[in-house]
Coordinates of C-alpha atoms and ligand atoms in Angstrom, one line a residue:
M1 CA -19.3 -3.6 -2.0
T2 CA -22.5 -5.4 -1.1
S3 CA -25.2 -3.9 0.8
S4 CA -29.0 -3.6 -0.1
I5 CA -28.5 -1.3 -2.7
T6 CA -28.7 -2.4 -6.4
V7 CA -25.9 -3.3 -8.5
A8 CA -26.2 -0.2 -10.9
Q9 CA -26.2 1.9 -7.7
H10 CA -23.2 -0.1 -6.3
L11 CA -21.3 0.7 -9.5
L12 CA -22.0 4.2 -9.5
L13 CA -21.0 4.6 -5.9
E14 CA -17.7 2.5 -6.6
R15 CA -16.8 5.1 -9.3
V16 CA -17.8 7.9 -7.1
L17 CA -15.6 6.6 -4.4
T18 CA -12.5 6.2 -6.7
I19 CA -12.5 10.1 -6.8
E20 CA -13.4 10.5 -3.1
I21 CA -10.5 8.3 -1.8
V22 CA -8.4 11.0 -3.3
R23 CA -9.3 13.3 -0.8
V24 CA -8.6 11.2 1.8
T25 CA -4.9 10.3 0.8
E26 CA -4.6 14.0 0.0
R27 CA -5.5 15.2 3.3
A28 CA -3.3 12.7 5.1
A29 CA -0.3 13.5 3.0
V30 CA -0.7 17.4 3.5
S31 CA -0.9 16.9 7.3
A32 CA 1.9 14.7 7.4
A33 CA 4.0 16.8 5.1
R34 CA 3.7 19.8 7.7
L35 CA 6.0 18.1 9.8
R36 CA 8.2 16.6 7.2
G37 CA 12.0 17.1 8.2
H38 CA 11.2 17.7 11.7
G39 CA 12.5 14.4 12.8
K40 CA 9.1 13.7 14.6
S41 CA 8.0 10.4 13.0
K42 CA 5.4 9.7 15.6
A43 CA 3.9 13.2 15.2
S44 CA 3.7 13.2 11.4
D45 CA 2.1 9.7 11.6
Q46 CA -0.4 10.8 14.0
A47 CA -1.2 13.9 12.1
A48 CA -1.8 11.6 9.0
V49 CA -3.9 9.4 10.9
D50 CA -6.1 11.9 12.1
A51 CA -6.6 13.7 9.0
M52 CA -7.4 10.2 7.3
R53 CA -9.8 9.2 9.9
R54 CA -11.6 12.5 9.5
E55 CA -11.9 12.2 5.8
L56 CA -12.9 8.6 5.9
N57 CA -15.8 9.2 8.1
K58 CA -17.3 11.7 5.6
L59 CA -17.5 8.9 2.9
P60 CA -20.8 7.2 2.0
I61 CA -19.5 4.0 3.3
D62 CA -20.0 1.4 6.0
G63 CA -16.4 0.7 6.4
T64 CA -14.0 -1.5 8.6
V65 CA -10.6 -0.9 8.7
V66 CA -8.9 -4.3 8.2
I67 CA -5.5 -3.1 7.9
G68 CA -4.6 -0.4 10.0
E69 CA -2.5 1.3 12.7
G70 CA -2.5 -1.8 14.8
E71 CA -4.8 -3.6 17.2
M72 CA -7.3 -1.8 19.3
D73 CA -5.7 -1.9 22.6
E74 CA -2.3 -0.2 21.2
A75 CA -3.6 2.0 18.5
P76 CA -5.9 4.7 19.4
M77 CA -7.0 5.6 15.7
L78 CA -7.7 3.5 12.7
F79 CA -7.0 0.4 14.4
I80 CA -8.0 -2.9 13.0
G81 CA -11.7 -3.5 13.3
E82 CA -12.5 0.3 13.6
K83 CA -15.7 1.3 11.9
V84 CA -15.4 4.1 9.5
G85 CA -17.7 6.3 7.1
N86 CA -21.1 7.8 7.6
K87 CA -22.9 4.3 7.1
S88 CA -25.1 5.3 4.4
G89 CA -23.4 3.3 1.7
P90 CA -21.9 -0.1 0.7
K91 CA -20.1 -2.3 3.4
V92 CA -16.3 -2.1 2.6
D93 CA -12.9 -3.4 3.9
I94 CA -10.3 -0.7 4.3
A95 CA -6.5 -1.0 4.2
V96 CA -4.6 2.1 5.5
D97 CA -1.2 3.3 5.9
P98 CA -1.8 7.2 6.5
L99 CA 2.0 7.6 6.4
E100 CA 3.9 4.9 4.6
G101 CA 7.5 5.8 5.5
T102 CA 7.5 7.7 8.8
T103 CA 11.3 8.0 8.9
L104 CA 11.4 8.9 5.3
C105 CA 9.1 12.0 6.3
A106 CA 10.9 12.6 9.4
K107 CA 14.1 13.0 7.6
N108 CA 12.5 14.5 4.6
M109 CA 13.9 11.5 2.4
P110 CA 12.2 10.7 -0.8
G111 CA 9.2 8.1 -1.1
A112 CA 7.1 8.7 1.8
I113 CA 3.4 8.5 0.7
A114 CA -0.2 8.5 2.4
T115 CA -2.1 5.2 1.1
L116 CA -5.3 3.2 1.2
A117 CA -7.2 0.5 -0.5
M118 CA -10.9 -0.2 -0.2
A119 CA -12.8 -3.3 -1.8
D120 CA -16.1 -5.1 -0.8
A121 CA -16.4 -6.2 2.7
G122 CA -14.6 -9.5 3.4
T123 CA -12.3 -9.5 0.5
L124 CA -9.1 -8.0 2.0
L125 CA -6.6 -10.3 3.8
H126 CA -6.9 -9.5 7.5
A127 CA -3.1 -9.6 8.1
P128 CA -1.7 -9.0 11.5
D129 CA 1.2 -6.3 11.8
C130 CA 4.0 -8.8 11.2
Y131 CA 6.6 -9.4 8.4
M132 CA 5.6 -10.9 5.1
Q133 CA 8.0 -12.5 2.6
K134 CA 7.3 -11.2 -0.8
I135 CA 8.3 -11.5 -4.5
A136 CA 6.5 -9.2 -7.2
I137 CA 7.0 -8.8 -10.9
G138 CA 5.1 -6.3 -13.4
P139 CA 2.4 -7.4 -15.8
G140 CA 3.2 -9.1 -19.2
Y141 CA 4.9 -12.4 -18.1
P142 CA 3.5 -15.8 -17.9
K143 CA 2.2 -17.1 -14.7
G144 CA 4.6 -18.7 -12.5
T145 CA 7.6 -16.8 -14.2
V146 CA 8.8 -16.4 -10.7
D147 CA 8.2 -18.2 -7.4
L148 CA 8.4 -17.2 -3.8
D149 CA 9.9 -20.6 -2.9
A150 CA 12.3 -21.0 -6.0
P151 CA 15.9 -19.9 -5.3
T152 CA 16.6 -16.3 -6.0
E153 CA 19.2 -16.9 -8.6
E154 CA 16.6 -19.2 -10.5
N155 CA 14.0 -16.5 -10.3
I156 CA 16.4 -13.9 -11.8
L157 CA 17.5 -16.3 -14.6
N158 CA 13.5 -17.1 -15.3
L159 CA 12.7 -13.3 -15.4
A160 CA 15.5 -12.4 -17.5
K161 CA 14.6 -15.3 -20.1
A162 CA 10.8 -14.3 -20.0
K163 CA 11.8 -10.7 -20.5
G164 CA 14.2 -11.5 -23.3
V165 CA 17.3 -9.9 -21.8
K166 CA 20.4 -10.9 -20.1
P167 CA 20.2 -11.5 -16.2
S168 CA 22.8 -8.4 -16.1
E169 CA 19.7 -6.3 -17.4
I170 CA 17.4 -7.1 -14.5
T171 CA 17.2 -4.8 -11.5
A172 CA 15.8 -6.1 -8.3
I173 CA 14.5 -3.8 -5.4
L174 CA 14.9 -4.7 -2.0
L175 CA 14.7 -3.1 1.5
D176 CA 18.4 -2.4 2.7
R177 CA 18.2 -4.8 5.8
P178 CA 20.8 -7.3 7.0
R179 CA 18.2 -10.0 6.6
H180 CA 18.4 -9.6 2.8
G181 CA 22.0 -10.2 2.7
D182 CA 22.1 -13.6 1.0
M183 CA 19.4 -12.6 -1.4
I184 CA 21.4 -9.7 -2.7
E185 CA 24.5 -11.8 -2.9
A186 CA 22.4 -14.3 -5.1
I187 CA 21.1 -11.6 -7.3
R188 CA 24.6 -10.3 -7.8
K189 CA 26.1 -13.9 -8.6
V190 CA 24.1 -14.4 -11.7
G191 CA 24.6 -10.7 -12.8
G192 CA 21.4 -9.0 -11.6
A193 CA 21.6 -5.4 -10.3
V194 CA 20.4 -4.4 -6.8
A195 CA 18.4 -1.3 -6.0
L196 CA 18.2 -0.8 -2.2
I197 CA 15.3 1.3 -0.5
S198 CA 15.6 2.2 3.4
D199 CA 11.7 2.0 3.8
G200 CA 8.5 2.3 1.7
D201 CA 7.9 -1.1 0.0
V202 CA 4.3 -0.4 -1.0
A203 CA 6.0 1.8 -3.7
G204 CA 8.9 -0.7 -4.1
V205 CA 6.6 -3.3 -5.2
I206 CA 4.5 -0.8 -7.5
H207 CA 7.8 0.0 -9.2
C208 CA 7.9 -3.4 -10.8
A209 CA 4.9 -2.5 -12.7
E210 CA 6.1 1.0 -13.7
P211 CA 8.6 0.5 -16.6
K212 CA 9.8 3.9 -16.2
T213 CA 11.5 3.2 -12.8
G214 CA 13.6 0.4 -14.2
I215 CA 12.8 -2.0 -11.6
D216 CA 12.0 -5.6 -12.7
I217 CA 11.5 -7.7 -9.5
Y218 CA 10.9 -7.0 -5.9
F219 CA 12.6 -9.4 -3.4
G220 CA 12.4 -9.7 0.5
S221 CA 10.5 -9.5 3.7
G222 CA 8.5 -6.1 4.7
G223 CA 5.4 -5.4 6.5
A224 CA 2.4 -7.4 6.0
P225 CA 0.0 -4.5 5.9
E226 CA 2.1 -3.0 3.3
G227 CA 1.9 -6.2 1.5
V228 CA -1.8 -6.3 1.2
L229 CA -1.7 -2.5 0.1
A230 CA 0.7 -3.3 -2.7
A231 CA -1.2 -6.4 -3.7
A232 CA -4.4 -4.2 -4.4
A233 CA -2.6 -1.8 -6.6
L234 CA -1.2 -4.6 -8.6
R235 CA -4.6 -6.1 -8.8
C236 CA -5.5 -2.9 -10.7
I237 CA -2.4 -2.4 -12.9
G238 CA -1.4 -5.9 -13.3
G239 CA 1.7 -7.9 -12.2
Q240 CA 2.3 -11.0 -10.1
M241 CA 3.0 -11.1 -6.4
Q242 CA 3.2 -14.0 -3.9
T243 CA 3.6 -13.7 -0.4
R244 CA 3.8 -15.6 3.0
L245 CA 3.2 -14.2 6.5
V246 CA 6.1 -14.6 8.8
I247 CA 4.5 -16.2 12.0
D248 CA 7.6 -16.9 14.2
T249 CA 6.3 -16.5 17.9
E250 CA 3.4 -18.2 19.6
E251 CA 2.0 -15.0 20.6
L252 CA 1.7 -14.2 16.8
R253 CA 0.5 -17.3 16.0
E254 CA -2.4 -16.7 18.4
R255 CA -3.3 -13.4 17.1
T256 CA -3.2 -14.8 13.6
L257 CA -5.6 -17.5 14.5
K258 CA -7.9 -14.9 16.0
M259 CA -7.9 -13.0 12.8
G260 CA -9.0 -15.9 11.2
I261 CA -6.0 -17.3 9.5
K262 CA -5.7 -20.8 10.2
D263 CA -2.8 -21.9 7.6
A264 CA 0.0 -19.8 9.0
K265 CA 2.2 -21.1 6.3
K266 CA -0.1 -20.2 3.3
K267 CA 1.5 -19.0 0.2
Y268 CA -0.7 -16.1 -1.0
E269 CA -1.5 -15.1 -4.6
I270 CA -2.7 -11.4 -5.3
E271 CA -6.3 -13.0 -5.6
D272 CA -5.9 -14.4 -2.1
M273 CA -5.0 -11.1 -0.4
V274 CA -7.6 -9.2 -2.4
K275 CA -10.3 -11.4 -3.5
G276 CA -12.4 -9.0 -5.5
D277 CA -12.3 -5.6 -7.1
C278 CA -10.5 -2.8 -5.4
L279 CA -9.4 0.6 -5.3
F280 CA -6.2 2.0 -4.4
A281 CA -4.9 5.6 -3.8
A282 CA -1.7 7.1 -2.8
T283 CA -0.4 10.8 -2.5
G284 CA 3.2 11.6 -2.1
V285 CA 4.2 13.2 1.2
T286 CA 7.8 13.5 -0.1
T287 CA 9.0 13.4 -3.6
G288 CA 9.9 10.1 -4.9
P289 CA 10.1 8.1 -8.0
M290 CA 6.3 7.5 -8.0
L291 CA 4.7 10.8 -6.8
G292 CA 5.6 14.2 -6.2
G293 CA 5.7 15.5 -2.6
V294 CA 3.2 18.1 -1.1
K295 CA 4.1 21.7 -2.1
F296 CA 3.3 24.4 0.2
G297 CA 3.0 27.6 -2.0
K298 CA 2.1 31.1 -1.1
H299 CA -1.6 30.7 -2.6
F300 CA -2.2 26.9 -2.6
I301 CA -0.9 23.7 -1.5
E302 CA -0.1 21.4 -4.4
T303 CA -0.5 17.4 -4.0
D304 CA 0.1 14.6 -6.3
T305 CA -2.0 11.3 -6.2
V306 CA -2.4 8.2 -8.1
V307 CA -5.6 6.5 -7.9
M308 CA -6.5 3.0 -9.5
R309 CA -9.5 1.1 -9.9
S310 CA -9.4 -2.7 -10.8
V311 CA -12.7 -2.9 -12.5
T312 CA -11.4 -1.1 -15.3
G313 CA -7.8 -0.9 -14.7
T314 CA -7.8 2.9 -14.9
V315 CA -5.0 4.9 -13.4
R316 CA -5.4 8.4 -12.9
R317 CA -2.9 10.8 -11.7
I318 CA -4.4 13.9 -9.9
T319 CA -2.4 16.9 -9.4
A320 CA -4.7 19.1 -7.2
E321 CA -4.4 22.8 -6.1
H322 CA -5.8 23.3 -2.7
R323 CA -6.7 26.9 -2.3
Q324 CA -8.6 27.0 0.9
F325 CA -7.4 23.9 2.5
E326 CA -7.8 25.0 6.3
K327 CA -11.5 26.2 5.6
F328 CA -12.6 23.0 4.1
H329 CA -10.7 20.3 6.1
L330 CA -12.9 20.9 9.2
D331 CA -15.9 18.7 9.8
Ligands
VTB401 C1 8.5 -2.1 5.2 C2 8.4 -0.6 4.6 C3 8.0 0.5 5.7 O1 8.9 -1.1 7.3 O2 7.3 -2.5 5.3 C4 9.3 -2.1 6.5 O3 7.5 -0.4 3.6 C5 9.6 -3.4 7.1 O4 9.9 -3.5 8.5 O5 8.1 1.7 5.2 P1 11.7 -3.3 8.9 O6 11.8 -1.7 9.0 O7 11.5 -3.6 10.6 O8 12.3 -3.9 8.1 C6 9.0 0.3 6.9 O9 10.3 0.6 6.6 C7 8.6 1.3 8.2 O10 7.1 0.8 8.4

């Protein structure tokens, strides 16, 4: 997070921001959760975007949204390139997904979250809103245990070997999409188990690094913005991830070029997507395996957040009771 401030000031600010970004995802989650289960995915997304933007603009940062709600002409707020923050602090890149799992929220299904990542300016991959092939595993395995370009069967067998278990004890998580049919078949062919999710692959990737989930590996293609957010989380808590953008139209090719990506077929490692230290936060909107959802009580609103800091690898889980939410959320 470079600017004219000293290194010591920079570190202090970064520590302060670790806690401050919790407010941002909390507010977005509460705003989205008010519309939970009402079948209004667009409206809940917009509510989360508005809240996140309002809170980001209070932070002592000179921020640029590099992963956002879309490109300037089509997304009115938190678009790629939008400046956020009160400009009094460091220059930072921000990746946001104010409501990851809009359908999950609309249907009140498990796993909708509000999430963001922050890092020094110029260090987060500026990915267009396209698909991204992804593979991820948790920490503690030798580098190269799995590879995006290796056959699925081989990845399962190598992971089982590295974990010291039978392939039947490996569980892979994938988005439940027809495009993953062959992969699912290949995983099962060598004895692996499959866990399918309907949406929400930021959490899907993070599950690989959370032993309690029982998930060992993430396979398949999902959103590129979600890929960068998940890479930020793994940069904090460890694990391996490889990705590749799916650039399959001329129009997308041009957009990617404009964003500074020359090699459309590049295979990214975590360090290519998140080039330096970062912060990551997510607050539950609906209850899922990673986070509890927002609870609207009689006297307070409760939120459940996880916040990670790569400098130290610290993971904080913050349960907050908001007593005067309405009063304080106004600018
Ligand atoms: C994933 C998932 C999202 O989109 O990235 C997915 O994390 C990928 O796109 O929650 P498709 O739905 O087209 O497969 C979401 O499901 C929705 O944005």
